Short mmCIF file of C-alpha atoms in Angstrom, two decimals:
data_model
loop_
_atom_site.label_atom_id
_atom_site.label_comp_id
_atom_site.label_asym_id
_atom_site.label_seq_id
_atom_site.Cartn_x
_atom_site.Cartn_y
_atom_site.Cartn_z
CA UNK A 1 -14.21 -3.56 -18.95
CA UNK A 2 -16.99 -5.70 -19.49
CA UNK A 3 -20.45 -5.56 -18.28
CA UNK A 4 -20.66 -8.59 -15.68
CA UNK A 5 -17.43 -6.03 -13.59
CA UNK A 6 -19.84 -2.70 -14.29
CA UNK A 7 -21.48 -0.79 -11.26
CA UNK A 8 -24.15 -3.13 -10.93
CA UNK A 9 -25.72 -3.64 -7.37
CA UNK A 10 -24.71 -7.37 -6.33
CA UNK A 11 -23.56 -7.85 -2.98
CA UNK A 12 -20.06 -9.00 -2.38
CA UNK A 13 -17.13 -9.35 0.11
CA UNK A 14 -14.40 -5.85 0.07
CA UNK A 15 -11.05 -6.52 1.71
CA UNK A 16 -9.31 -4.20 3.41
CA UNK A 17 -6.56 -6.34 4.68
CA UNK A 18 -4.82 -9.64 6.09
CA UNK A 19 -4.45 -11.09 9.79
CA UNK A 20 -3.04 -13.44 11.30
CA UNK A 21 -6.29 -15.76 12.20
CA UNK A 22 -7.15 -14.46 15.68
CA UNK A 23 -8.35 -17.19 17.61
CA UNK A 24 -12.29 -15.89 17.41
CA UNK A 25 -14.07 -14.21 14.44
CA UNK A 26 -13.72 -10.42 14.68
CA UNK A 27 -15.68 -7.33 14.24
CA UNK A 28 -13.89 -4.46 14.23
CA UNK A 29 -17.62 -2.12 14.09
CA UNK A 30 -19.77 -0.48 11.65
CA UNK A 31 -17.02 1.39 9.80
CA UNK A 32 -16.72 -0.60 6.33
CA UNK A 33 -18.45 1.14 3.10
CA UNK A 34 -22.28 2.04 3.64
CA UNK A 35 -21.10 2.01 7.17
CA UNK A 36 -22.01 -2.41 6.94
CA UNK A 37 -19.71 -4.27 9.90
CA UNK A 38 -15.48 -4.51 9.00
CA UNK A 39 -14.96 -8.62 10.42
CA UNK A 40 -12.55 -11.60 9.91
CA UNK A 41 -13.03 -14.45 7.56
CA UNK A 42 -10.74 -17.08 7.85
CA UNK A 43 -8.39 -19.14 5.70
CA UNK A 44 -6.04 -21.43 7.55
CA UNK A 45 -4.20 -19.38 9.86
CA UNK A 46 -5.02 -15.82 7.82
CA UNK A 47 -8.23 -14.04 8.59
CA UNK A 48 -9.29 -11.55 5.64
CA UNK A 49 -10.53 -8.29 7.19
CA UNK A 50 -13.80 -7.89 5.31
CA UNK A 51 -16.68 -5.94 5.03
CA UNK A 52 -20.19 -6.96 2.58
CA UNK A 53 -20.14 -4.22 -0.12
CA UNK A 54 -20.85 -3.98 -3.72
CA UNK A 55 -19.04 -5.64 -6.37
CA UNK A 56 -18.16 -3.09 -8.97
CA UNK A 57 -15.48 -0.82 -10.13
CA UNK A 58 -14.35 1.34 -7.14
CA UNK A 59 -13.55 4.80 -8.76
CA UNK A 60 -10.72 6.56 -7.12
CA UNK A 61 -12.44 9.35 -5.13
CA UNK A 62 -10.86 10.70 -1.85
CA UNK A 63 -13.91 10.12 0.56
CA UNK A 64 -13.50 6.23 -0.77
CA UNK A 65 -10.07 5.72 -0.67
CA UNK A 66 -9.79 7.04 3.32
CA UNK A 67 -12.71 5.38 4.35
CA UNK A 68 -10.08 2.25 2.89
CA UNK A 69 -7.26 3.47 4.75
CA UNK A 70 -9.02 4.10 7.78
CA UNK A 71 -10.05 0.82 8.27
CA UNK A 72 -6.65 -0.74 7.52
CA UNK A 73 -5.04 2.11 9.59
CA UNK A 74 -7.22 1.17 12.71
CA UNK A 75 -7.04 -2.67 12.09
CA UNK A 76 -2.87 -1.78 12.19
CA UNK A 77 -3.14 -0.61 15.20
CA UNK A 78 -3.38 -4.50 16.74
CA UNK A 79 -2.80 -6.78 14.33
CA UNK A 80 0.15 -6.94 11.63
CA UNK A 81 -1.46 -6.59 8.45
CA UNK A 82 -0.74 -7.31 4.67
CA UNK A 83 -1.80 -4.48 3.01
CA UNK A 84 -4.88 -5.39 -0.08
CA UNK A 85 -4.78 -2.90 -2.74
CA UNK A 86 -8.16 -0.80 -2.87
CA UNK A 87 -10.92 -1.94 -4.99
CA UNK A 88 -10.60 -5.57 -4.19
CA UNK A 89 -14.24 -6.66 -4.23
CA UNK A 90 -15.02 -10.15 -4.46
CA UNK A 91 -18.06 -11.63 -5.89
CA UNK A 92 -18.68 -14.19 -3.28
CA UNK A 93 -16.39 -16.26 -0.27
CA UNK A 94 -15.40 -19.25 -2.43
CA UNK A 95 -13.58 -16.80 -4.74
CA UNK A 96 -11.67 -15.00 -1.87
CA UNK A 97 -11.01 -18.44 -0.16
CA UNK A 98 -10.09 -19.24 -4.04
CA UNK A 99 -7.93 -16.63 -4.45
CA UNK A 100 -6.32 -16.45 -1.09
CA UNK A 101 -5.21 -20.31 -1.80
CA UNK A 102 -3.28 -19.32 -4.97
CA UNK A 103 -1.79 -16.83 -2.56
CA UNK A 104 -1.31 -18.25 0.37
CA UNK A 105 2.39 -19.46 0.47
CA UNK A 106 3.32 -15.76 -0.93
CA UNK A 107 1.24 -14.26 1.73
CA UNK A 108 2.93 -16.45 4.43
CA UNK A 109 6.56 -15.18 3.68
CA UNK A 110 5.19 -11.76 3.48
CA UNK A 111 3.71 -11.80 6.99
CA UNK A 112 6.70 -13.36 8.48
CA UNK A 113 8.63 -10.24 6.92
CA UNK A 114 6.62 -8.08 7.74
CA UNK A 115 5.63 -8.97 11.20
CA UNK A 116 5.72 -6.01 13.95
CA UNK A 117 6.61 -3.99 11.54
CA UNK A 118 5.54 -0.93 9.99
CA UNK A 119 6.46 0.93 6.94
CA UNK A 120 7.85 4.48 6.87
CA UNK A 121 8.38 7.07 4.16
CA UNK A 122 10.69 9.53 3.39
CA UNK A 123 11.11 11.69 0.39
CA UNK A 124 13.96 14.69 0.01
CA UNK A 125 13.46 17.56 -1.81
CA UNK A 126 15.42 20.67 -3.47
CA UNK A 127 13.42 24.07 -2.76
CA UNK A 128 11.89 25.24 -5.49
CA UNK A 129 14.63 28.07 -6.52
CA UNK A 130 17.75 25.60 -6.19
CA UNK A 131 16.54 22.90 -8.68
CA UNK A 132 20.34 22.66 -10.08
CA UNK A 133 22.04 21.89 -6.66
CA UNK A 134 24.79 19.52 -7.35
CA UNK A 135 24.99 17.75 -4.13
CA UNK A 136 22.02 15.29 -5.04
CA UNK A 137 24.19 12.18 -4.95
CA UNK A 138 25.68 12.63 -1.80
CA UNK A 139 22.56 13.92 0.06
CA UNK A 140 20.88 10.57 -1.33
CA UNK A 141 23.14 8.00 -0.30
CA UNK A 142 23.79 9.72 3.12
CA UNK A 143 20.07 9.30 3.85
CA UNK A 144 19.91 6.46 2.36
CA UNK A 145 23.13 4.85 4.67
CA UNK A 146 21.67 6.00 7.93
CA UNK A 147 18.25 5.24 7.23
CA UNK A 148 19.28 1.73 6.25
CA UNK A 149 21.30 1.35 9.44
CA UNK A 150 17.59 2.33 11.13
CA UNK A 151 15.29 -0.59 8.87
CA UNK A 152 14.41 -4.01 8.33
CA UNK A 153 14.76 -3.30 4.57
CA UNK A 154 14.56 -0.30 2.56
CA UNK A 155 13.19 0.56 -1.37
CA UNK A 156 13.75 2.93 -3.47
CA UNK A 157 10.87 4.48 -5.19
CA UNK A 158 10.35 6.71 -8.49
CA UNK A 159 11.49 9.60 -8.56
CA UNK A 160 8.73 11.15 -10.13
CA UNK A 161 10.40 14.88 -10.10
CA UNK A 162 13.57 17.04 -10.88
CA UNK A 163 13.25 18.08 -7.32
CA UNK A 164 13.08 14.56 -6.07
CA UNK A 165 16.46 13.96 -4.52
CA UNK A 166 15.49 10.92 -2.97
CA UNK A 167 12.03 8.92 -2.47
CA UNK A 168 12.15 5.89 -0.45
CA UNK A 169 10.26 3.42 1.98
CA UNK A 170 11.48 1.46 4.63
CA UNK A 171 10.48 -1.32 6.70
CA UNK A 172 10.90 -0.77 10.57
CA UNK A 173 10.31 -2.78 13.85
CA UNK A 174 7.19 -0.97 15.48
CA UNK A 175 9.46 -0.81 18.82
CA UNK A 176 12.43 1.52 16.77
CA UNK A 177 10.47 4.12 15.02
CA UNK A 178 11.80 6.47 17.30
CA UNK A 179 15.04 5.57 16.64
CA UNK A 180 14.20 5.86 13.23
CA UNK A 181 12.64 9.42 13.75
CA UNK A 182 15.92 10.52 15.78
CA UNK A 183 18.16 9.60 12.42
CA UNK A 184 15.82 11.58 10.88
CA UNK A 185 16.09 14.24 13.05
CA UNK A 186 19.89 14.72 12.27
CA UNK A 187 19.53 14.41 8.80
CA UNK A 188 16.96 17.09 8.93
CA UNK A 189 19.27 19.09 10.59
CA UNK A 190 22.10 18.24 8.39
CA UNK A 191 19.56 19.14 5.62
CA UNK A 192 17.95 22.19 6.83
CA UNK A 193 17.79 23.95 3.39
CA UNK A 194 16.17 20.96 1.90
CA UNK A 195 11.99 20.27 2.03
CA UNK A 196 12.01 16.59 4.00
CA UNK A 197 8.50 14.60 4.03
CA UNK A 198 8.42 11.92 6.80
CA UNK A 199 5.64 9.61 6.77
CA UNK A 200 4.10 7.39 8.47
CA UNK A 201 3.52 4.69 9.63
CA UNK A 202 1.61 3.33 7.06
CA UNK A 203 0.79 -0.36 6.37
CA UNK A 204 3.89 -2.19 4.19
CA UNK A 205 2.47 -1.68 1.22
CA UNK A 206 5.81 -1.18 -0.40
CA UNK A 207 7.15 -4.54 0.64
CA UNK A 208 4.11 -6.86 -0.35
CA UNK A 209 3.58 -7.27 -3.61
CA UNK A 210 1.56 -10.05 -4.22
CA UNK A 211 -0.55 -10.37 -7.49
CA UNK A 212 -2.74 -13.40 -8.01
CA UNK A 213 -3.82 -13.79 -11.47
CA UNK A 214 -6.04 -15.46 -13.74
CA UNK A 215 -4.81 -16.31 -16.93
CA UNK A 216 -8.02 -14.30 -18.75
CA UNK A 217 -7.01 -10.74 -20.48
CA UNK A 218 -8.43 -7.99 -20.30
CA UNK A 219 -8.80 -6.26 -16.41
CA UNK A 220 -6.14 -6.36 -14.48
CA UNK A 221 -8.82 -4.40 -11.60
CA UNK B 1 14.55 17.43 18.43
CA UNK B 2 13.01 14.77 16.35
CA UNK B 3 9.73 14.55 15.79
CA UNK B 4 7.64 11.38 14.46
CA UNK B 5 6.64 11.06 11.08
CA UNK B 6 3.53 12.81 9.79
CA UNK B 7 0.26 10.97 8.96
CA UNK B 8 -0.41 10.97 5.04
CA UNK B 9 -1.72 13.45 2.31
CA UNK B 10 -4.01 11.94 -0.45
CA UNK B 11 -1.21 11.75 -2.56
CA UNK B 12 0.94 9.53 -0.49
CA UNK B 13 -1.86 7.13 0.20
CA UNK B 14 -3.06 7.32 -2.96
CA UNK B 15 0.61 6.54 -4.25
CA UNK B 16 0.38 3.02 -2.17
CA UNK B 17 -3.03 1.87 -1.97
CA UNK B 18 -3.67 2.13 -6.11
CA UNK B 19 -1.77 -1.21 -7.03
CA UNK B 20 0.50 -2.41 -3.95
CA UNK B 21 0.08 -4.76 -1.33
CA UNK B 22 -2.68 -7.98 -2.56
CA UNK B 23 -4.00 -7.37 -5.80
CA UNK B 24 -6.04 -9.91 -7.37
CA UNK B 25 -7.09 -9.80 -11.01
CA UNK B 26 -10.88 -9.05 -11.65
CA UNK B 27 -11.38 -12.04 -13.25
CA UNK B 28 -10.52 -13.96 -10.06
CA UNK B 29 -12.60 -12.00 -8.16
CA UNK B 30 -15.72 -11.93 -9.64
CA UNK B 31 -16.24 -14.76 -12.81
CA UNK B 32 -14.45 -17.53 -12.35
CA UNK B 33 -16.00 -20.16 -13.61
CA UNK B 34 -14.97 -23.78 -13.93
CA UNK B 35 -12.18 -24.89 -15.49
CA UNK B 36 -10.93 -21.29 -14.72
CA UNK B 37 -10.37 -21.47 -11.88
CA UNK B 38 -7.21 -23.87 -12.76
CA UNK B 39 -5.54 -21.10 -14.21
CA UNK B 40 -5.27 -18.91 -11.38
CA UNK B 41 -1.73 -17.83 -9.99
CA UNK B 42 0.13 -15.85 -7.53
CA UNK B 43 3.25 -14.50 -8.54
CA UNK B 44 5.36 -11.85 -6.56
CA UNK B 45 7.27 -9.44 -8.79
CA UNK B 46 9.15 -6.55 -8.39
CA UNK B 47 7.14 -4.28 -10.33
CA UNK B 48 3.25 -4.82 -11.65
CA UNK B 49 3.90 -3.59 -15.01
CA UNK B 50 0.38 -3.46 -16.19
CA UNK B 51 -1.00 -1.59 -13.00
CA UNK B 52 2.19 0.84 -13.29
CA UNK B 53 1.38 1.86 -16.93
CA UNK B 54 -2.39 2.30 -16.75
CA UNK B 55 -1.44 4.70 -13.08
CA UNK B 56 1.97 5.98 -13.67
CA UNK B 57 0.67 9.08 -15.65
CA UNK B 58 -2.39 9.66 -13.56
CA UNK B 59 0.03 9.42 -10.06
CA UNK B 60 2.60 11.37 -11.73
CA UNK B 61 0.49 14.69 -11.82
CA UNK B 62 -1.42 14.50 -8.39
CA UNK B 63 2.15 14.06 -7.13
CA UNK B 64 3.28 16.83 -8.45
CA UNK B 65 0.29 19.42 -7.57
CA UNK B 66 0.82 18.02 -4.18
CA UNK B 67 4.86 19.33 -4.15
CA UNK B 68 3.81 22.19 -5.77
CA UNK B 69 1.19 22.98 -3.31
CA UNK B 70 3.85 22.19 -0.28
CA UNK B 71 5.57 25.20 0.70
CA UNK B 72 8.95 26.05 -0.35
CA UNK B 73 11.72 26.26 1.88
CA UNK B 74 13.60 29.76 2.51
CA UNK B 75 16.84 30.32 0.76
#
């Protein structure tokens, strides 16, 4: 990475998230990196979530990365959000106006899809002594029929494991989560020898994906 | 009973708030400059290929040191 991206001290706008434009500017308190004000720009009818923080590389640390998530988690918690990836610093507001033009008709069918909704995980695994279990397949798709039945829309994620039997995200109306968590009770029961992580709910990351580009190589961050 | 779902371990946030959701190119963020600024995009893809590659390997361990560390279920 080049030196005009390096830690240097310039001031710039972070953003945590997307709104839907609330009808007055926002402050959602002193919670944003070097504890500076989390507020609402605007940009036709989104408002940016934003906080004035250094433009630089954000390194991956866990204090960092919560302080991120709490603010997105607690800005969830009234508004629909699309989730921003972490690290997205901007230099100035013409650039994040910029950018969220380039963006803004993907960002507008990913809040209508996403709208009241929240996204759940769900990941199935084989104990640790019983990595050979052959019933993989048909634990996987029963989770993954019942589940479905429970969701806006479902997707399947990596799995990253030999003990993965199934890792998954779904998209579900904030009003049936208990439903959702019900199915999941059976299954769990169904399951009982198998290690189930339920989680949730966390902002849809998994169904936004929404990458505005410049045509320049070289730093995709 | 059901119960709800759990809040999150690093390793579940960390697995969705490394490269989903908005991600803009650095270059977009902090140099445009001029004529640039023309050849900015948005494109919606399955899969960020680029962001995958330079995290896959990184995500794949913390992942796994976080099942590891989760205790195992009796026989």
């Amino acid at each position: 990475m080049s030196e005009d991206t390096g830690n240097n001290k310039e001031r710039g706008i972070y953003v945590y998230c997307m709104i839907k434009a609330p009808a007055q500017k926002k402050s959602f308190g002193n919670m944003g990196f070097g504890g500076e004000d989390v507020y609402t720009l605007e940009y036709r009818d989104f408002a940016p979530v934003v906080s004035t923080a250094a433009v630089k590389n954000y390194e991956v640390n866990d204090d960092e990365v919560e302080l991120h998530r709490k603010v997105v988690e607690h800005v969830m918690k009234e508004h629909d959000v699309i989730p921003v990836a972490y690290g997205m610093a901007f230099k100035n507001k013409k650039l994040l106006l910029f950018a969220m033009s380039a963006g803004y008709k993907a960002m507008r069918k990913a809040m209508s899809e996403v709208t009241n909704k929240v996204e759940l995980g769900v990941k199935v695994l084989l104990p640790k002594e019983d990595a050979s279990w052959d019933g993989k397949e048909k634990c996987k798709s029963d989770f993954m029929e019942a589940l479905k039945n429970k969701s806006a829309q479902s997707k399947e994620l990596k799995l990253f494991s030999d003990r993965l039997v199934m890792n998954a995200a779904f998209l579900v109306d904030r009003d049936k989560i208990e439903d959702f968590s019900d199915e999941m009770g059976k299954l769990e029961n169904k399951y009982a020898n198998l290690k189930i992580q339920y989680s949730g709910p966390w902002p849809p990351y998994n169904f936004v994906d929404i990458q505005i580009l410049s045509k320049r190589k070289g730093g995709f961050r | 009973m059901a119960h709800g779902p759990d809040s999150s371990s690093l390793a579940e946030v960390l697995d969705r708030i490394l490269d989903k959701g908005v991600v803009v190119d650095v270059w977009a963020r902090v140099s445009l400059v001029g004529i640039e600024i023309l050849t900015v995009e948005a494109r919606v893809v399955v899969a960020s290929v680029d962001t995958y590659l330079h995290y896959a390997e990184e995500m794949t361990k913390i992942e796994q040191a976080a099942i590891g560390a989760a205790p195992g279920v009796p026989a």
